[in-house]
Coordinates of C-alpha atoms and ligand atoms in Angstrom, one line a residue:
M1 CA -9.0 17.6 74.6
Q2 CA -9.4 14.1 73.5
L3 CA -5.7 13.9 72.8
Q4 CA -4.9 15.0 76.3
L5 CA -7.2 12.3 77.6
I6 CA -5.3 9.8 75.5
S7 CA -2.1 11.1 76.9
I8 CA -3.2 10.6 80.4
V9 CA -4.4 7.2 79.7
L10 CA -1.1 6.4 78.3
I11 CA 0.7 7.8 81.3
L12 CA -1.5 5.9 83.6
H13 CA -0.4 2.8 81.6
C14 CA 3.1 3.6 82.2
M15 CA 2.7 4.1 85.8
E16 CA 0.9 0.8 86.1
Y17 CA 3.9 -1.1 84.9
T18 CA 7.1 -1.1 86.9
N19 CA 10.4 -0.8 85.4
C20 CA 10.2 1.6 82.5
Q21 CA 13.3 1.1 80.7
H22 CA 15.9 3.2 78.9
H23 CA 15.1 2.8 75.3
G24 CA 16.2 4.7 72.3
S25 CA 18.8 6.5 74.2
K26 CA 19.9 8.4 71.1
H27 CA 17.0 10.7 71.5
L28 CA 17.2 11.0 75.2
P29 CA 18.5 13.8 77.2
N30 CA 21.5 13.1 79.4
K31 CA 20.7 10.7 82.2
Q32 CA 21.8 13.2 84.7
G33 CA 20.0 16.0 83.0
S34 CA 17.1 17.7 84.5
G35 CA 14.8 16.1 81.9
V36 CA 15.1 12.7 83.2
S37 CA 13.2 11.4 86.1
C38 CA 10.9 8.6 86.8
Q39 CA 7.3 8.6 88.0
G40 CA 6.0 6.4 90.7
G41 CA 6.3 2.7 89.8
C42 CA 9.2 3.3 87.3
Q43 CA 12.6 2.3 88.8
T44 CA 14.6 3.0 85.8
C45 CA 13.0 5.2 83.4
S46 CA 14.4 7.1 80.4
V47 CA 11.4 9.3 80.0
M48 CA 9.9 11.6 82.4
L49 CA 6.2 11.6 82.6
P50 CA 4.0 13.5 82.3
T51 CA 5.9 16.6 81.3
D52 CA 9.3 17.6 80.0
T53 CA 9.9 14.0 79.2
C54 CA 11.7 14.2 75.9
K55 CA 13.6 17.0 74.4
P56 CA 11.5 19.5 72.7
K57 CA 10.4 18.3 69.2
L58 CA 10.8 14.6 70.1
F59 CA 7.7 12.5 70.5
I60 CA 7.0 10.2 73.4
H61 CA 6.2 6.8 72.3
L62 CA 5.0 4.1 74.6
E63 CA 5.8 0.5 73.6
R64 CA 4.6 -2.6 75.1
D65 CA 7.4 -5.0 75.9
G66 CA 5.7 -8.1 77.1
M67 CA 3.8 -7.1 80.1
R68 CA 5.7 -3.8 80.4
Q69 CA 5.1 -0.5 78.9
I70 CA 8.2 1.4 77.8
G71 CA 8.5 5.0 77.0
V72 CA 10.7 6.1 74.2
C73 CA 11.6 9.4 72.7
L74 CA 11.6 9.4 69.0
A75 CA 12.1 12.0 66.3
S76 CA 9.0 10.7 64.5
C77 CA 6.4 8.2 65.5
P78 CA 6.7 4.6 64.3
N79 CA 4.4 3.0 61.8
G80 CA 0.9 2.7 63.1
F81 CA 1.2 5.9 65.1
Y82 CA 0.7 9.5 64.4
G83 CA 2.3 12.4 66.2
T84 CA 0.4 15.2 68.0
R85 CA 2.1 18.2 69.3
S86 CA 1.1 20.3 72.2
P87 CA 3.1 22.9 74.1
D88 CA 4.3 20.7 76.8
R89 CA 4.6 17.3 75.2
N90 CA 4.5 15.5 71.9
D91 CA 2.8 12.1 71.7
C92 CA 2.6 9.2 69.4
I93 CA -1.0 8.1 69.1
K94 CA -2.1 4.9 67.5
C95 CA -3.7 4.9 64.1
G96 CA -7.0 3.1 63.4
S97 CA -7.0 -0.6 63.8
E98 CA -6.7 -1.5 60.2
C99 CA -4.2 1.2 59.5
D100 CA -0.5 0.7 59.3
S101 CA 0.5 4.3 58.8
C102 CA -1.6 7.4 59.2
F103 CA -1.5 11.2 58.9
N104 CA -3.9 11.6 61.7
R105 CA -6.7 9.7 63.4
N106 CA -8.9 10.1 60.4
F107 CA -6.6 9.9 57.5
C108 CA -4.8 6.6 57.0
L109 CA -1.8 6.5 54.6
R110 CA -1.2 2.7 54.4
C111 CA -3.6 -0.1 55.4
R112 CA -2.8 -3.4 57.0
A113 CA -3.0 -6.6 55.0
G114 CA -6.5 -7.4 54.3
S115 CA -7.8 -3.9 54.0
Y116 CA -7.5 -1.4 51.2
L117 CA -6.9 2.3 51.3
H118 CA -9.5 4.6 49.7
K119 CA -9.5 8.3 50.4
G120 CA -7.7 7.9 53.7
K121 CA -9.9 5.0 54.9
C122 CA -9.2 1.4 55.1
M123 CA -11.9 -0.7 53.5
E124 CA -12.4 -4.4 53.3
S125 CA -13.8 -4.1 49.8
C126 CA -13.3 -1.4 47.3
P127 CA -16.1 0.9 46.0
D128 CA -17.6 0.3 42.5
G129 CA -15.2 1.0 39.7
L130 CA -12.2 0.3 41.7
V131 CA -10.4 -3.0 42.6
S132 CA -8.3 -3.9 45.6
S133 CA -4.5 -4.1 44.9
D134 CA -2.9 -6.5 47.4
T135 CA 0.6 -5.2 46.6
M136 CA -0.4 -1.6 47.2
K137 CA -3.1 -2.4 49.8
E138 CA -5.1 0.3 48.0
C139 CA -8.3 0.6 46.0
V140 CA -7.0 1.2 42.5
P141 CA -8.8 1.9 39.1
A142 CA -9.7 -1.4 37.9
C143 CA -7.8 -1.2 34.7
P144 CA -6.3 -4.2 32.8
A145 CA -2.6 -4.4 32.3
D146 CA -0.7 -1.7 30.4
C147 CA -4.0 0.3 30.4
E148 CA -3.9 4.0 31.3
S149 CA -7.6 4.6 31.7
C150 CA -10.4 2.1 31.7
Q151 CA -14.1 1.6 32.1
N152 CA -13.6 -1.3 34.4
S153 CA -11.3 -4.2 35.1
D154 CA -12.1 -5.7 31.8
T155 CA -12.3 -2.7 29.5
C156 CA -9.4 -0.4 28.9
T157 CA -10.3 2.8 27.0
R158 CA -6.7 4.1 26.6
C159 CA -3.5 2.1 26.7
A160 CA -0.2 3.1 28.2
P161 CA 2.2 4.5 25.5
G162 CA 3.6 1.8 23.3
H163 CA 0.5 -0.4 23.5
F164 CA -2.4 -0.7 21.2
L165 CA -6.0 -1.0 22.2
L166 CA -8.1 -4.0 21.0
H167 CA -11.4 -5.0 22.5
G168 CA -10.6 -3.3 25.7
Q169 CA -7.3 -5.0 26.1
C170 CA -3.8 -3.5 25.4
H171 CA -1.3 -5.2 23.2
H172 CA 2.4 -4.7 22.5
V173 CA 1.7 -5.3 18.9
C174 CA -1.7 -5.8 17.2
P175 CA -2.5 -9.3 16.6
D176 CA -2.4 -11.0 13.2
E177 CA -4.9 -9.5 10.7
F178 CA -5.0 -6.2 12.8
E179 CA -3.0 -3.1 12.5
P180 CA -2.7 0.1 14.5
N181 CA -4.4 3.3 13.4
D182 CA -3.5 6.8 14.3
S183 CA -5.2 6.6 17.7
M184 CA -3.2 3.6 18.7
E185 CA -6.0 1.2 18.3
C186 CA -5.9 -2.1 16.5
I187 CA -8.2 -2.1 13.6
P188 CA -8.8 -5.1 11.4
T189 CA -6.5 -5.3 8.4
V190 CA -8.6 -5.0 5.2
H191 CA -7.4 -6.7 2.1
C192 CA -8.2 -5.6 -1.4
E193 CA -11.2 -7.3 -3.0
V194 CA -11.9 -7.2 -6.7
S195 CA -14.9 -8.5 -8.6
E196 CA -14.8 -11.4 -11.1
W197 CA -13.4 -10.5 -14.5
N198 CA -16.0 -9.0 -16.9
E199 CA -16.3 -10.6 -20.3
W200 CA -13.6 -9.9 -22.8
G201 CA -14.2 -6.8 -24.8
P202 CA -14.3 -6.8 -28.5
C203 CA -11.3 -7.7 -30.4
S204 CA -9.9 -4.5 -31.8
R205 CA -6.8 -2.9 -33.2
S206 CA -6.1 0.9 -32.9
G207 CA -9.6 1.4 -31.6
K208 CA -11.1 -0.3 -34.7
T209 CA -13.0 -3.5 -34.6
C210 CA -13.0 -4.3 -38.2
G211 CA -10.5 -4.8 -41.0
F212 CA -7.8 -6.5 -39.3
K213 CA -6.7 -10.1 -38.4
W214 CA -4.7 -9.8 -35.2
G215 CA -5.9 -7.5 -32.6
E216 CA -6.2 -7.1 -28.8
E217 CA -9.1 -7.6 -26.5
T218 CA -9.4 -6.3 -23.0
R219 CA -11.2 -7.4 -19.9
T220 CA -11.7 -5.5 -16.6
R221 CA -12.8 -6.0 -13.1
T222 CA -13.6 -3.5 -10.4
V223 CA -12.3 -2.9 -6.9
L224 CA -15.0 -3.9 -4.5
Q225 CA -12.9 -3.2 -1.3
N226 CA -10.0 -0.8 -0.9
P227 CA -7.3 -2.3 1.3
S228 CA -6.2 -0.7 4.7
P229 CA -2.5 0.4 4.8
M230 CA -1.2 -3.0 5.8
G231 CA -3.7 -5.1 3.7
S232 CA -2.8 -6.8 0.5
P233 CA -2.9 -4.3 -2.4
C234 CA -5.2 -4.5 -5.3
P235 CA -4.2 -6.6 -8.3
A236 CA -4.5 -5.3 -11.9
T237 CA -8.0 -4.4 -12.8
S238 CA -7.5 -4.8 -16.5
E239 CA -5.8 -7.2 -18.8
K240 CA -5.3 -7.6 -22.4
R241 CA -4.6 -10.5 -24.7
E242 CA -4.1 -11.0 -28.4
C243 CA -6.9 -12.1 -30.4
L244 CA -7.5 -13.4 -33.9
V245 CA -10.5 -12.0 -35.9
K246 CA -11.6 -13.3 -39.3
R247 CA -10.6 -10.4 -41.4
R248 CA -13.8 -8.6 -42.2
R249 CA -14.6 -5.4 -43.9
C250 CA -15.4 -2.3 -41.9
K251 CA -19.2 -1.6 -42.2
P252 CA -20.2 1.5 -44.1
K253 CA -21.8 3.0 -41.0
G254 CA -18.3 3.4 -39.5
Q255 CA -16.9 4.9 -42.8
R256 CA -15.8 8.4 -43.3
R257 CA -17.0 10.4 -46.2
G258 CA -13.6 10.3 -48.0
E259 CA -13.5 6.6 -48.0
K260 CA -17.0 6.2 -49.2
K261 CA -16.3 6.5 -52.9
K262 CA -13.2 4.3 -52.8
R263 CA -15.1 1.6 -51.1
F264 CA -18.3 2.0 -53.2
N265 CA -17.7 -0.8 -55.6
L266 CA -16.7 -3.1 -52.9
Q267 CA -19.8 -2.1 -51.1
E268 CA -22.1 -2.8 -54.1
K269 CA -20.5 -6.2 -54.4
E270 CA -21.1 -6.8 -50.7
N271 CA -24.7 -5.5 -50.8
G272 CA -26.1 -8.6 -52.3
E273 CA -24.4 -10.6 -49.6
A274 CA -25.6 -8.1 -46.9
R275 CA -29.1 -8.3 -48.2
R276 CA -29.0 -12.1 -48.0
E277 CA -27.5 -11.8 -44.5
R278 CA -30.2 -9.5 -43.4
K279 CA -32.9 -11.8 -44.8
R280 CA -31.4 -14.6 -42.9
E281 CA -31.3 -12.5 -39.8
R282 CA -35.0 -11.6 -40.3
E283 CA -35.9 -15.3 -40.7
K284 CA -34.0 -16.1 -37.6
E285 CA -35.8 -13.4 -35.6
T286 CA -39.1 -14.8 -36.7
I287 CA -38.1 -18.3 -35.6
D288 CA -36.9 -16.8 -32.3
R289 CA -40.1 -15.0 -31.8
E290 CA -42.1 -18.0 -32.6
D291 CA -40.0 -20.0 -30.3
S292 CA -40.4 -17.6 -27.5
E293 CA -44.2 -17.3 -28.2
S294 CA -44.6 -21.0 -28.0
R295 CA -42.4 -21.0 -24.9
N296 CA -44.7 -18.4 -23.4
K297 CA -47.7 -20.6 -24.2
T298 CA -46.0 -23.4 -22.6
E299 CA -45.2 -21.4 -19.5
H300 CA -48.9 -20.3 -19.4
R301 CA -50.2 -23.8 -19.5
P302 CA -52.4 -24.5 -16.6
R303 CA -50.8 -25.1 -13.4
R304 CA -52.3 -28.6 -13.3
D305 CA -50.2 -29.5 -16.4
Q306 CA -47.1 -28.1 -14.8
S307 CA -47.5 -30.1 -11.6
R308 CA -48.2 -33.1 -13.5
D309 CA -45.1 -32.6 -15.6
A310 CA -43.1 -32.0 -12.4
G311 CA -44.6 -35.2 -11.1
T312 CA -43.4 -37.3 -14.0
V313 CA -39.9 -35.9 -14.0
Ligands
NAG1 C1 -9.0 4.2 15.3 O1 -9.8 3.1 15.3 C2 -10.9 3.3 16.3 C3 -11.7 2.0 16.5 O2 -12.2 1.7 15.2 C4 -11.7 4.5 16.0 O3 -12.7 4.7 17.0 C5 -10.8 5.8 15.9 O4 -11.6 6.9 15.4 C6 -9.7 5.4 14.9 N1 -8.8 6.5 14.9 C7 -8.4 7.1 13.7 C8 -7.5 8.3 13.9 O5 -8.8 6.8 12.6
NAG2 C1 -43.0 -13.8 -23.6 O1 -43.1 -13.4 -22.2 C2 -42.2 -12.4 -21.8 C3 -42.5 -12.2 -20.4 O2 -42.7 -13.4 -19.7 C4 -42.4 -11.1 -22.6 O3 -41.5 -10.1 -22.2 C5 -42.2 -11.4 -24.0 O4 -42.5 -10.3 -24.8 C6 -43.2 -12.6 -24.5 N1 -42.9 -12.9 -25.9 C7 -43.9 -12.9 -26.8 C8 -43.4 -13.2 -28.1 O5 -45.0 -12.8 -26.4

């Protein structure tokens, strides 16, 4: 009913202006045809109003031409208008004021500059989570460039194919010191880290640490951090070098039974030396103990002394 009202309004408009003109003749019936006649006020008029104006299926479109209103028959309504069909006439009706193209009165398809389409409506500003796109005149997901889905305009959560995600942004290649993982995200490149070398091991030869002159000693270090696929690989964790040992006899402790007899004399001879050595060691231990005892005493001296010492230093 509203549409009919609008039609009537438009018709009245047409009748207000004189000189409705032939326009868009392509769509018009033959001038002499029964479909063409003019209403009061129209001297030359290509459309007959209010009924049987255009061929069936064509829409009547009224255009302003300066002060005049011109009726035109069109196969489809121009931008900014939508078509309504009724048994006796088809009209082009203007879309909402911010709408450039619409499906019907309530559903805009394209907005005019300065407003943005969201669910068929033209809005001056987009709802939360969306941003206005001036090129599309639409509210679009506020995703950064090359981003397929995002939290907001700053934070991408999934990049378009061929891009890698880092800190919410999409990159063609991961930046230096980053590398892509299986889910196309840039992760920091991790380089191998090893500890300091441990002390050199005992000088040995064929697993024995006695009875030779030239041997080999080994030192090791441990991997503290395994590298990521593109990180620098781990260096050797052990190394050997030649070493020179003062040739010394293997101690009886390490001897096997068979060797015992063979080495007995040698051992006897050595025993004297060994005893002397043990005595020396005992003496040394005593000295060490006394040393440490006296050191303990020193440490346990009253605090006053210490602070005085510290003061004098
Ligand atoms: C890739 O890295 C991201 C961020 O560290 C992580 O959440 C994801 O689970 C990783 N994917 C794989 C397959 O390791
Ligand atoms: C000296 O003190 C340390 C602890 O401070 C202790 O372990 C050590 O046995 C002490 N030495 C002697 C000989 O008392």
